XYZ file of C-alpha atoms in Angstrom:
591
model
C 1.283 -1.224 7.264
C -1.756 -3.547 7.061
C -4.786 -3.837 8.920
C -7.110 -6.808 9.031
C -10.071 -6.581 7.282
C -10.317 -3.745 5.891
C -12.175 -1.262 8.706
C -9.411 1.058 8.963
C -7.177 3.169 7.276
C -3.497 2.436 6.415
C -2.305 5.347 8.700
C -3.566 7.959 10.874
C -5.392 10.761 8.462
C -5.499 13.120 10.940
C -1.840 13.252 11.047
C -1.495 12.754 7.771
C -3.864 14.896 5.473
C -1.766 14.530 2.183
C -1.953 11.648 -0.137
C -0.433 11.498 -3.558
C -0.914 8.455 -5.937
C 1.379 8.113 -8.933
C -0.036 4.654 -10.700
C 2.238 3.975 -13.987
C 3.339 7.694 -14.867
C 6.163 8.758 -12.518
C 8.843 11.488 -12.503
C 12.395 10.566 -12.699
C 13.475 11.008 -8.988
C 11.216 8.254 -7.835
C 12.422 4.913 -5.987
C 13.627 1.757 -8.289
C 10.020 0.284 -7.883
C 8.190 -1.436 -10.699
C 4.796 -0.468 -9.607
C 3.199 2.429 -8.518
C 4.097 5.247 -5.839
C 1.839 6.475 -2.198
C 3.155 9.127 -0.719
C 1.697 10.481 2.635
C 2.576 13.174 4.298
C 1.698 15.436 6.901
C 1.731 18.941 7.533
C 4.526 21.330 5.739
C 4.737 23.759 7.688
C 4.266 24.628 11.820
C 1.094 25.821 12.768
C 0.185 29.440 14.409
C -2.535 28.406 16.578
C -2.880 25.128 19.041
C -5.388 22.644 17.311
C -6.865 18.785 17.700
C -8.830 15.947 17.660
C -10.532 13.402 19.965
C -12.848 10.555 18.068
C -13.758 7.631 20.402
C -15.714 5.039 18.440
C -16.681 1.420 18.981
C -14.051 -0.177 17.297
C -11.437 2.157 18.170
C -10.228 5.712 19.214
C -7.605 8.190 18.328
C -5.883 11.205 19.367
C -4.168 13.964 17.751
C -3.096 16.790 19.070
C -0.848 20.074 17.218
C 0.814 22.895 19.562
C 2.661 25.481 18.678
C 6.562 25.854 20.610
C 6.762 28.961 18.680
C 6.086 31.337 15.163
C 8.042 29.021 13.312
C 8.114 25.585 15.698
C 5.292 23.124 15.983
C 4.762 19.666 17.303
C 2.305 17.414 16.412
C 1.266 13.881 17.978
C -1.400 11.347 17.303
C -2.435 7.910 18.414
C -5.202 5.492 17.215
C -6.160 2.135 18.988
C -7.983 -0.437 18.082
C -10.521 -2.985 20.734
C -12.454 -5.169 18.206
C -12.862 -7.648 20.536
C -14.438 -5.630 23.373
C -17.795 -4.373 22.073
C -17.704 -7.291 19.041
C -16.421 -10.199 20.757
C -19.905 -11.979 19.671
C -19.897 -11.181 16.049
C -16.249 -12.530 15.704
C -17.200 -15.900 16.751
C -18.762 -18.281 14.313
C -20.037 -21.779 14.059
C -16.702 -23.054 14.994
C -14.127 -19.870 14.635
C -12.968 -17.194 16.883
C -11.007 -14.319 15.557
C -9.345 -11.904 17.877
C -7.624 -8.511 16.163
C -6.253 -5.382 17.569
C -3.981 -3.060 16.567
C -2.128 0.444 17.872
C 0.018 3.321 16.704
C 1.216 6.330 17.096
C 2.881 9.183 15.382
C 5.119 12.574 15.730
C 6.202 15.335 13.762
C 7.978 17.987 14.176
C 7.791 21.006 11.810
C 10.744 24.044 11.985
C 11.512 27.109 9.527
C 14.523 28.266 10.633
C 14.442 30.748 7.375
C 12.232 32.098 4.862
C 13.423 29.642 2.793
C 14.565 26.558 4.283
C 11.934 24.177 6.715
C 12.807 20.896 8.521
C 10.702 18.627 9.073
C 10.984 15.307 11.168
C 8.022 12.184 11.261
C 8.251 9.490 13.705
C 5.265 6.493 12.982
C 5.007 3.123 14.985
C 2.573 0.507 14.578
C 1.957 -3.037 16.020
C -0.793 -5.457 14.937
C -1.396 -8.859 16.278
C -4.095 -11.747 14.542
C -5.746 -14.638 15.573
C -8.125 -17.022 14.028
C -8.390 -19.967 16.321
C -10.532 -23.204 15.145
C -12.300 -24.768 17.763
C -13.518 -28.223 16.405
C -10.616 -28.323 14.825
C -7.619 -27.384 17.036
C -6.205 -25.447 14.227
C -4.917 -22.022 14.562
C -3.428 -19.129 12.723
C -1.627 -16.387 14.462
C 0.102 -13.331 13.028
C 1.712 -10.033 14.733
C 3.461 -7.287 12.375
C 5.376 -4.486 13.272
C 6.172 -1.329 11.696
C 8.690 1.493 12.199
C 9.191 4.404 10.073
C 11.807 7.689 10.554
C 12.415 10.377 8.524
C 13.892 13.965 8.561
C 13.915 16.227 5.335
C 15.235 19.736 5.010
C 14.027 21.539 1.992
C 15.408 24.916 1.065
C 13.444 27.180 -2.022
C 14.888 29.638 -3.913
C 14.801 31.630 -7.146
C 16.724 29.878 -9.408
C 17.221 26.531 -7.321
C 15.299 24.429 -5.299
C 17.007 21.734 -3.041
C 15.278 18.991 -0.761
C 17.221 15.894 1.492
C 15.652 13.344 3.220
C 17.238 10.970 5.406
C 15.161 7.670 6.236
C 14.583 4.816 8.204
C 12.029 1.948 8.062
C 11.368 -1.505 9.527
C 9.259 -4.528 9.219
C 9.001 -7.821 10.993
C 5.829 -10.211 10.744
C 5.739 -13.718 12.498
C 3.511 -16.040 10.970
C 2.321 -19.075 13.344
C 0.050 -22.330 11.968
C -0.871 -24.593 14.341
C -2.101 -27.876 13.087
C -3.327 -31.270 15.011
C 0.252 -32.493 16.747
C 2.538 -29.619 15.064
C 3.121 -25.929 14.809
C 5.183 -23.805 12.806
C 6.344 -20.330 13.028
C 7.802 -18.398 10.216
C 9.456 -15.046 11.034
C 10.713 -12.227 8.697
C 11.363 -8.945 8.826
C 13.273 -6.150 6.936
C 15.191 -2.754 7.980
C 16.033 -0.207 5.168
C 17.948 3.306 5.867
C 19.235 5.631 3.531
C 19.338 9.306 2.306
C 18.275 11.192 -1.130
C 18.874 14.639 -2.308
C 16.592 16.177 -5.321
C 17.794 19.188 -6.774
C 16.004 21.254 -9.365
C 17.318 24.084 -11.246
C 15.693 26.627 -13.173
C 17.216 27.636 -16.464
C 15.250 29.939 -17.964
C 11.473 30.748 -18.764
C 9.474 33.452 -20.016
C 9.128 34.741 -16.565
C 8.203 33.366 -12.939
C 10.579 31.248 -10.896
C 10.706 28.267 -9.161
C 9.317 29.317 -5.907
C 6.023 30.157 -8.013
C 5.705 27.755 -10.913
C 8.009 24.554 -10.747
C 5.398 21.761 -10.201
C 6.345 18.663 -7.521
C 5.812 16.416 -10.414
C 6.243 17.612 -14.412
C 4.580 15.061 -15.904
C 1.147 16.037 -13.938
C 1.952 19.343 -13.433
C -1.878 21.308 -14.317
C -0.257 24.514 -15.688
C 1.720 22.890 -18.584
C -0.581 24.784 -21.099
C 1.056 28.612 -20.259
C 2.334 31.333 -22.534
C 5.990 31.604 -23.174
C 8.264 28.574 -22.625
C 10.328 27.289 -19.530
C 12.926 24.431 -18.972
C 14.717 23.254 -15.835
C 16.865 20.432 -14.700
C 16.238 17.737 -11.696
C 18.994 16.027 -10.462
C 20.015 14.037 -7.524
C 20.512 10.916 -5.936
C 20.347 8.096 -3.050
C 22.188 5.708 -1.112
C 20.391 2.823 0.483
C 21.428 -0.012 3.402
C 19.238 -3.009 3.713
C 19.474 -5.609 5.999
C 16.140 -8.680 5.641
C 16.330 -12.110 7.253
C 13.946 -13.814 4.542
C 11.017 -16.290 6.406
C 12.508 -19.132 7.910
C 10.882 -21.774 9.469
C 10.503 -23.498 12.948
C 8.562 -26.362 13.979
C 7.962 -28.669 16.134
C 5.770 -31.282 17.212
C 5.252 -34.715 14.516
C 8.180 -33.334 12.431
C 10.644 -30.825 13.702
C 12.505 -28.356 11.891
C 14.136 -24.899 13.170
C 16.126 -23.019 9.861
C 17.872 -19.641 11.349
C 16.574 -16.393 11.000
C 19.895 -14.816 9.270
C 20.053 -11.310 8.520
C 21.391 -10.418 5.176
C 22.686 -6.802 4.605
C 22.789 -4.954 0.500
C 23.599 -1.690 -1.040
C 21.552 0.078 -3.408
C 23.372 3.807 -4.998
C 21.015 5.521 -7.309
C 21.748 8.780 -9.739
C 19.316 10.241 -11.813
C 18.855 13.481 -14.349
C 15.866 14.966 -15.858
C 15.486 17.725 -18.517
C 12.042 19.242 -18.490
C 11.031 21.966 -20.871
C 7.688 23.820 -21.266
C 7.011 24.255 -25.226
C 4.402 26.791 -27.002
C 0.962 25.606 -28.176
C 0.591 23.421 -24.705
C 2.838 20.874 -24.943
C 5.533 19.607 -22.465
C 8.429 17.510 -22.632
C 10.421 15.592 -19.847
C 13.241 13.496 -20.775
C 15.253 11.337 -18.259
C 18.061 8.992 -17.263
C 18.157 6.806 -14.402
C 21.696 5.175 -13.158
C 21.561 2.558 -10.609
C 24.058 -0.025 -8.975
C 22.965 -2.835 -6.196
C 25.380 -5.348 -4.156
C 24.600 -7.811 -2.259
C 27.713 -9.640 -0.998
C 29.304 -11.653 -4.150
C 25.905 -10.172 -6.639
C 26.516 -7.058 -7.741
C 23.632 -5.653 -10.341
C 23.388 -2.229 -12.202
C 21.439 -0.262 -14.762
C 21.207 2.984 -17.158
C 17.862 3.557 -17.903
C 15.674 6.327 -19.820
C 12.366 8.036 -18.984
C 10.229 10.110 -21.862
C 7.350 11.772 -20.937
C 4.876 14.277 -23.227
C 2.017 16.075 -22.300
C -0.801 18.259 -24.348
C -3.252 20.215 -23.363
C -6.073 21.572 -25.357
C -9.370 23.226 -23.485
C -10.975 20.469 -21.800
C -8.840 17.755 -22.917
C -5.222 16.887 -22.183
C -3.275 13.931 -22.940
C -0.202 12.163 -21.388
C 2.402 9.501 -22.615
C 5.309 7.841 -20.422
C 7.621 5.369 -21.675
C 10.389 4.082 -18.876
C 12.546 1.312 -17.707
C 12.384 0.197 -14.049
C 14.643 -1.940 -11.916
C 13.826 -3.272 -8.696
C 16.287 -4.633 -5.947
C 13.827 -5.254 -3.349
C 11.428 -8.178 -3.455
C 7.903 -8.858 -1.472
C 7.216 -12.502 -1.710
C 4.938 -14.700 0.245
C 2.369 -17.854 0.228
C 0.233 -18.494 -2.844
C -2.575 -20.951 -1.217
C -3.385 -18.697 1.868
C -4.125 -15.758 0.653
C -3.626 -13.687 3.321
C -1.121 -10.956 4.245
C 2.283 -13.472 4.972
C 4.486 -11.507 2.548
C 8.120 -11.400 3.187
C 10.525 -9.078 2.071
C 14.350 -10.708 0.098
C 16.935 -9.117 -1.663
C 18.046 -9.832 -5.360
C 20.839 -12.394 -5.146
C 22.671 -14.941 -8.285
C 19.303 -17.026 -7.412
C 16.840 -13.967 -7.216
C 17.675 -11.725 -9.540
C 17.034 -7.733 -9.734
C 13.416 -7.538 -11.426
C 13.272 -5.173 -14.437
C 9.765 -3.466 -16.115
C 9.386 -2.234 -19.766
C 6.507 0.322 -19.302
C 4.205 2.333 -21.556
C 1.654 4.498 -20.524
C -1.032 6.872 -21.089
C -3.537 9.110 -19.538
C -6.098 11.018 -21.197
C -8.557 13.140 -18.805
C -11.824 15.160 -20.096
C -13.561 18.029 -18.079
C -16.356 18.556 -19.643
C -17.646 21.082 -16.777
C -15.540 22.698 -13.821
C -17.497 19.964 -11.254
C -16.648 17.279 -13.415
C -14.079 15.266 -14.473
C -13.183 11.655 -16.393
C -9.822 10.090 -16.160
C -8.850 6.979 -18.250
C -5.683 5.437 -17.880
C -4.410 2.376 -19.801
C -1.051 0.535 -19.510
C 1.441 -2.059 -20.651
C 4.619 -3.583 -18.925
C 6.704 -6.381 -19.763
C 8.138 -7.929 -16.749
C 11.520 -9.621 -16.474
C 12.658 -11.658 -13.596
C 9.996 -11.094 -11.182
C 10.353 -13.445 -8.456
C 7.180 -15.759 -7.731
C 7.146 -17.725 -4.060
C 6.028 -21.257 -5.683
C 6.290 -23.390 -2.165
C 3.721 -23.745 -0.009
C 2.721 -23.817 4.065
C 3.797 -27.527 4.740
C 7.466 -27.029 2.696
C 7.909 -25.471 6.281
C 8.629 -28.616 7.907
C 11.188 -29.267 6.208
C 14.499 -30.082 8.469
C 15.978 -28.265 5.483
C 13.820 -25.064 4.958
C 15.576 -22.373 2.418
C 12.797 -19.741 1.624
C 15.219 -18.728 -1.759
C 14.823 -22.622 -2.881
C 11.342 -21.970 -2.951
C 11.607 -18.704 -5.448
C 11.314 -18.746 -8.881
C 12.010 -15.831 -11.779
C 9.439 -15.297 -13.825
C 8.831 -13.561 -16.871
C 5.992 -12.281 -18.125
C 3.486 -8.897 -18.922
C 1.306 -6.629 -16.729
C -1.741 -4.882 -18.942
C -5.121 -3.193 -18.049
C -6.462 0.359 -17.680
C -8.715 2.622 -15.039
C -11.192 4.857 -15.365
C -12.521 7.400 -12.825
C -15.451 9.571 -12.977
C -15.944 12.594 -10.464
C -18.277 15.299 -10.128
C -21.044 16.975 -8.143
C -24.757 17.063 -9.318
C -26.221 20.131 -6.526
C -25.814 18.700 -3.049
C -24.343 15.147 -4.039
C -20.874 14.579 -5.032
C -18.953 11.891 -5.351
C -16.808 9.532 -7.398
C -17.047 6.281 -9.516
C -13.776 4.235 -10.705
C -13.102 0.582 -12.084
C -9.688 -1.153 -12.886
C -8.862 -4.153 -14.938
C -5.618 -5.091 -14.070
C -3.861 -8.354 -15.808
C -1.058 -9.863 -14.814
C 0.770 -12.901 -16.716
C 3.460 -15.274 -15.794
C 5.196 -18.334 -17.228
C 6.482 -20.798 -14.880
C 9.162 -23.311 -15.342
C 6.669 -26.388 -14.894
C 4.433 -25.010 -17.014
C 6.252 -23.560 -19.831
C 3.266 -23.404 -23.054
C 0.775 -21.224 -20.377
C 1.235 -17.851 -19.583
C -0.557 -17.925 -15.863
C -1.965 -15.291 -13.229
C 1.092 -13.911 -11.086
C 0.112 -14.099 -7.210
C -0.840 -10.925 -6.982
C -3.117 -10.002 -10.163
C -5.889 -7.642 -9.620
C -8.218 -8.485 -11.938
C -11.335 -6.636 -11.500
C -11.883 -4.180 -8.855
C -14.398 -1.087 -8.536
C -15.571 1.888 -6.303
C -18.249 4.261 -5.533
C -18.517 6.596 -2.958
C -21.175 9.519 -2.813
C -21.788 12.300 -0.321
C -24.640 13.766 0.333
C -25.300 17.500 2.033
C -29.170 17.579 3.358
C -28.953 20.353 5.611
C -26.143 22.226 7.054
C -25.812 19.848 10.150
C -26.559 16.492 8.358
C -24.439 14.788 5.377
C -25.249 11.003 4.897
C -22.557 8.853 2.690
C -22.265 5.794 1.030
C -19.485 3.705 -0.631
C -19.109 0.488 -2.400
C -16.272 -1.369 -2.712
C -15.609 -4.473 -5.102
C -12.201 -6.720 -5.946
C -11.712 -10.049 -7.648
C -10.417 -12.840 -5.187
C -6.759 -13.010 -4.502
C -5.276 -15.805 -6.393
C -4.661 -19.023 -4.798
C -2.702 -22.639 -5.642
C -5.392 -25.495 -5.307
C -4.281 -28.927 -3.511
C -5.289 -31.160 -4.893
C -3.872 -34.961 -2.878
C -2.131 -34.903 0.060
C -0.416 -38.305 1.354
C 1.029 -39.012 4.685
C 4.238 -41.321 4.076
C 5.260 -42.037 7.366
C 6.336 -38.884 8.918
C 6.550 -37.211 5.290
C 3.945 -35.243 4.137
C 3.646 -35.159 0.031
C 1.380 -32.541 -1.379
C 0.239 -32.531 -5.105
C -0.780 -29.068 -6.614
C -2.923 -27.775 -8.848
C -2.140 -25.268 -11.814
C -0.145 -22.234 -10.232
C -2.273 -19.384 -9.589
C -5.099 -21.603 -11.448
C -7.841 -20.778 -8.134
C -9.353 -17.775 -6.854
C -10.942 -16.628 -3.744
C -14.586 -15.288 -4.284
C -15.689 -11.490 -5.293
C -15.127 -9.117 -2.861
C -18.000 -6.634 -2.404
C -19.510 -4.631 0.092
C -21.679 -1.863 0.764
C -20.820 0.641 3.558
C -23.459 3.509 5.040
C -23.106 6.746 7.016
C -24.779 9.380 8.168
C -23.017 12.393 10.196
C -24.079 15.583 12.341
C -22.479 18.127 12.924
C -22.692 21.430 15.094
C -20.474 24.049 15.839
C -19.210 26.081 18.865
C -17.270 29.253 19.082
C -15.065 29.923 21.940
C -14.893 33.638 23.370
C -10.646 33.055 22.648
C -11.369 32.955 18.842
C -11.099 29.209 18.590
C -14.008 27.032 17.732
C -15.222 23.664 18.932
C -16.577 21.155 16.099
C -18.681 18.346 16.986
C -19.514 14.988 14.605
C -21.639 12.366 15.878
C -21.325 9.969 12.965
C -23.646 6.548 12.814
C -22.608 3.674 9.906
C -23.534 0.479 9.101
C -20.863 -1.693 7.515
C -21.842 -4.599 5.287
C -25.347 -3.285 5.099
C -26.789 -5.992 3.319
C -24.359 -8.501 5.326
C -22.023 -10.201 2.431
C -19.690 -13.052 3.955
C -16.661 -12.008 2.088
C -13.570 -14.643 2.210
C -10.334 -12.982 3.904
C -8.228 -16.241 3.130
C -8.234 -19.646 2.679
C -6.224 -22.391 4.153
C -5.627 -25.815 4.093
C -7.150 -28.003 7.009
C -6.204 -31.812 7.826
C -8.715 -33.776 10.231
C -6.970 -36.512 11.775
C -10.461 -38.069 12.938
C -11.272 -39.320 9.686
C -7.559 -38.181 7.804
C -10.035 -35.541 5.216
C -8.054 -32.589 3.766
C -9.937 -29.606 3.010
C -9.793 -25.827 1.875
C -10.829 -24.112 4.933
C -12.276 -20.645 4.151
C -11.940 -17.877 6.740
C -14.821 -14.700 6.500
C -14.413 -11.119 7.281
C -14.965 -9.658 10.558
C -17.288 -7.161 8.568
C -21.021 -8.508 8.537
C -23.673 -6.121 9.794
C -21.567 -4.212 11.819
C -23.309 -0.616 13.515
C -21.077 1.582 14.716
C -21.478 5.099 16.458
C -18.644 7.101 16.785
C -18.065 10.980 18.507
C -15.205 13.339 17.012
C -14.360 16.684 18.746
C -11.992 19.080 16.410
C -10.492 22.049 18.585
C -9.086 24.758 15.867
């Protein structure tokens, strides 16, 4: 899921109250990914008592609601939408740009224990988002409306001397892209369905004392009791079969030049094994050791892999220390434009022309808590990246009679470096967090062989800071600061119009960049209390921000614009909805 310009979250977190974030260590059961890992999730287990939430803002509202069917069956449901437009309709227009965004979904899960050991859970999410930036002087528009889907039902049963957890999954994607442009438009749909199944089994074989249901971690390699008396080992294994079936972006246009490629659906396998041994050692140290086993098909390309995982840990009083060295495939590929810089990613399979990507990765972590309320992380990295695939075309190849979105592909080769740090802590009513990545990320394209240059989607720099004050018991004000080199971008440099042909002539790939990113957000919240004679209470938040407080005109994308009243070409650059933006907003918990 994405949202436009950045005012909301991903997903619902009142529905979802559990976010993990694995950057570049990760355990062995995790999905044939190069990069790093969300997961969110929401509640484990059903809930005794009936409980929810009401917020109604001026951007948006949401719902979510928890009940009780019985001791051991809940429900849960939530909804959030979004009406921009309706109280903001004046601060989306500029000098000659309207922007119109809104966006809805919804949510359901369904929680069951049918045992002391075994729960079921089931989580239904839908989402729908639809963009448009319409240029008045110029009769140019750009129009996009995503969709997502996601399914999934796991049933996890804990015991002694085994744990065991399947998940069966279903996901979808689809995103039309539309440009219009004096005397032609183009539309450019994708999309992307994925369903599968994995089962994780861990097995306990032997420790100096405990058991599984008390002191297997989710995740050995960042497991926070490592350092214990005694020793303990276990085994993971388990597996997963994946279907796919993605219609990469095709193109159809009309108007000066007309062009209309189908949107065929393309269907691929993707069976995955994997084994870990992890063993708790004396003096604080921990070893994992793993092996990965993959095979992908995708009609006549077929595509497989054995790969290892190590991972060490120490810890030592405040400090403790973590190494991973792996080998990641990755099937799967999300591509998109280079010189719009905005969310038109589409999703292809590897194929004899698109390869299956592989990653050579070594990483550490070191993290220093130098009081309980304090803590500094710092996290370097290294990957060397094989056959990633780069989209090199651009937004006019689209007219082409002849569009094929895998002509436009190119494997790459190349390395991904940087590090993070994060410092947290609380100083007597303030706490709060500070964190900054440097994130590098280095291709070498065919036509330009002697340079290693930016991949589309470096990082570069990008930094945080949030801090939360407590002033009273009622009143907590907040602030946070966000900050993110420019996305990337190909410059044009000539265009020429040869009759009904238009010929484009590029700059360095990659060789542009949209401005800094950077923005300060404020908040201050009250909040009062009211007990209900049935035991339950009634929480009240009247929260008042201001977003953008000192009113930064950050870029959201760039484009390329052609006037046909005096034949100019420009870069035309697109600003965030965010600039000065108050915004009151009531929440009402029921617990």
């Amino acid at each position: 899921p994405y949202h436009f310009g950045g005012l909301f979250s991903i997903l619902n977190e009142s529905h979802f109250p559990k976010v993990t974030l694995r950057k570049s260590i990760h355990p062995v059961s995790m999905s044939s990914r190069l990069g790093g890992c969300i997961s969110v999730d929401s509640r484990d287990y059903p809930i005794r008592k009936p409980r929810g939430e009401v917020n109604v803002g001026m951007m948006a509202s949401s719902l979510s609601a928890s009940v009780p069917l019985s001791n051991n069956i809940s429900v849960t449901l939530s909804g959030r939408i979004a009406y921009l437009n309706l109280l903001y309709g004046w601060l989306l227009k500029g000098h000659s740009t309207d922007i119109s965004y809104s966006f809805g979904d919804g949510c359901l899960s369904f929680n069951w224990l049918p045992s002391e050991r075994d729960r079921v859970k089931v989580t239904l999410l839908a989402n729908s988002d639809r963009l448009v930036m319409s240029e008045r002087d110029m009769l140019n528009d750009i129009g996009m409306r995503w969709r997502n889907a996601v399914a999934s039902a796991s049933w996890i049963r804990t015991g002694r001397k085994l744990t065991a957890s399947t998940t069966a999954f279903f996901s979808y994607f689809h995103n039309r892209l539309g440009i219009t442009l004096p005397g032609q438009k183009l539309h450019a749909p994708s999309g992307i369905w994925q369903a599968g199944v994995k089962t994780d089994l861990n097995i306990h074989l032997g420790s100096g004392g405990g058991s599984l249901t008390s002191s297997y971690p989710d995740d050995p390699v960042t497991d926070d009791s490592s350092c214990s008396t005694g020793s303990s080992h276990w085994l993971q294994v388990g597996g997963e079969l994946n279907l796919a079936s993605f219609a990469p972006q095709s193109a159809v246009a009309s108007g000066m030049v007309s062009a209309d490629s189908p949107n065929v659906w393309t269907r691929c396998f993707e069976a995955r094994l994997f084994a870990g041994w992890n063993r708790r050692l004396p003096a604080c140290f921990m070893l994992s050791a793993g092996l990965k086993g993959s095979l992908y098909g995708c009609g006549s390309y077929h595509s497989a892999h054995l790969l290892p995982m190590l991972t060490g840990s120490w810890q030592k009083g405040k400090h403790r220390l973590v190494a991973h060295l792996s080998a990641y495939p990755q099937y799967l590929h999300q591509i998109g434009f280079s010189e719009i810089g905005i969310s038109s990613n589409f999703w292809i399979g590897a194929s004899e022309r698109v390869p299956a990507q592989l990653a050579l990765a070594v990483s550490l972590a070191w993290e220093y808590d130098p009081a309980p309320e304090w803590r500094l992380k710092v996290e370097p990295y290294w990957k060397r990246i094989l056959r990633q695939p780069e989209y090199v075309g651009m937004v006019f190849d689209l007219v082409d009679p002849d569009y094929d979105a895998e002509n436009h592909i190119e494997s790459v080769s190349g390395f991904n470096t940087g590090c993070s740090l994060t410092l947290s802590g609380t100083v007597g009513p303030v706490s709060g967090w500070a964190g900054y990545s440097l994130g590098i990320a280095r291709r070498r394209f065919h036509d330009f062989p002697d340079r290693l240059l930016p991949a589309n989607t470096e990082p570069l720099h990008s930094g945080n800071l949030f801090l939360a004050w407590t002033i009273t018991e009622r009143w907590r004000a907040g602030l946070n600061f966000v900050m993110a080199s420019g996305r990337p971008v190909t410059p044009v440099r000539e265009v020429y119009m040869l009759g009904e042909t238009v010929i484009v002539t590029y700059g360095s790939r990659n060789s542009d960049r949209l401005p800094l990113y950077h923005r300060l957000d404020l908040s201050a919240t009250y909040t009062c209390v009211t007990n209900l004679s049935s035991g339950h209470s009634l929480r009240h938040y009247f929260n008042l921000s201001l977003i953008n407080a000192y009113g930064q005109r950050n870029v959201e994308f760039a484009y390329y614009r052609l006037d046909t009243s005096d034949y100019s070409f420009r870069q035309r650059r697109v600003y965030s909805l965010i600039r000065f933006m108050p915004s009151l907003s009531y929440t009402l918990e029921f617990r």
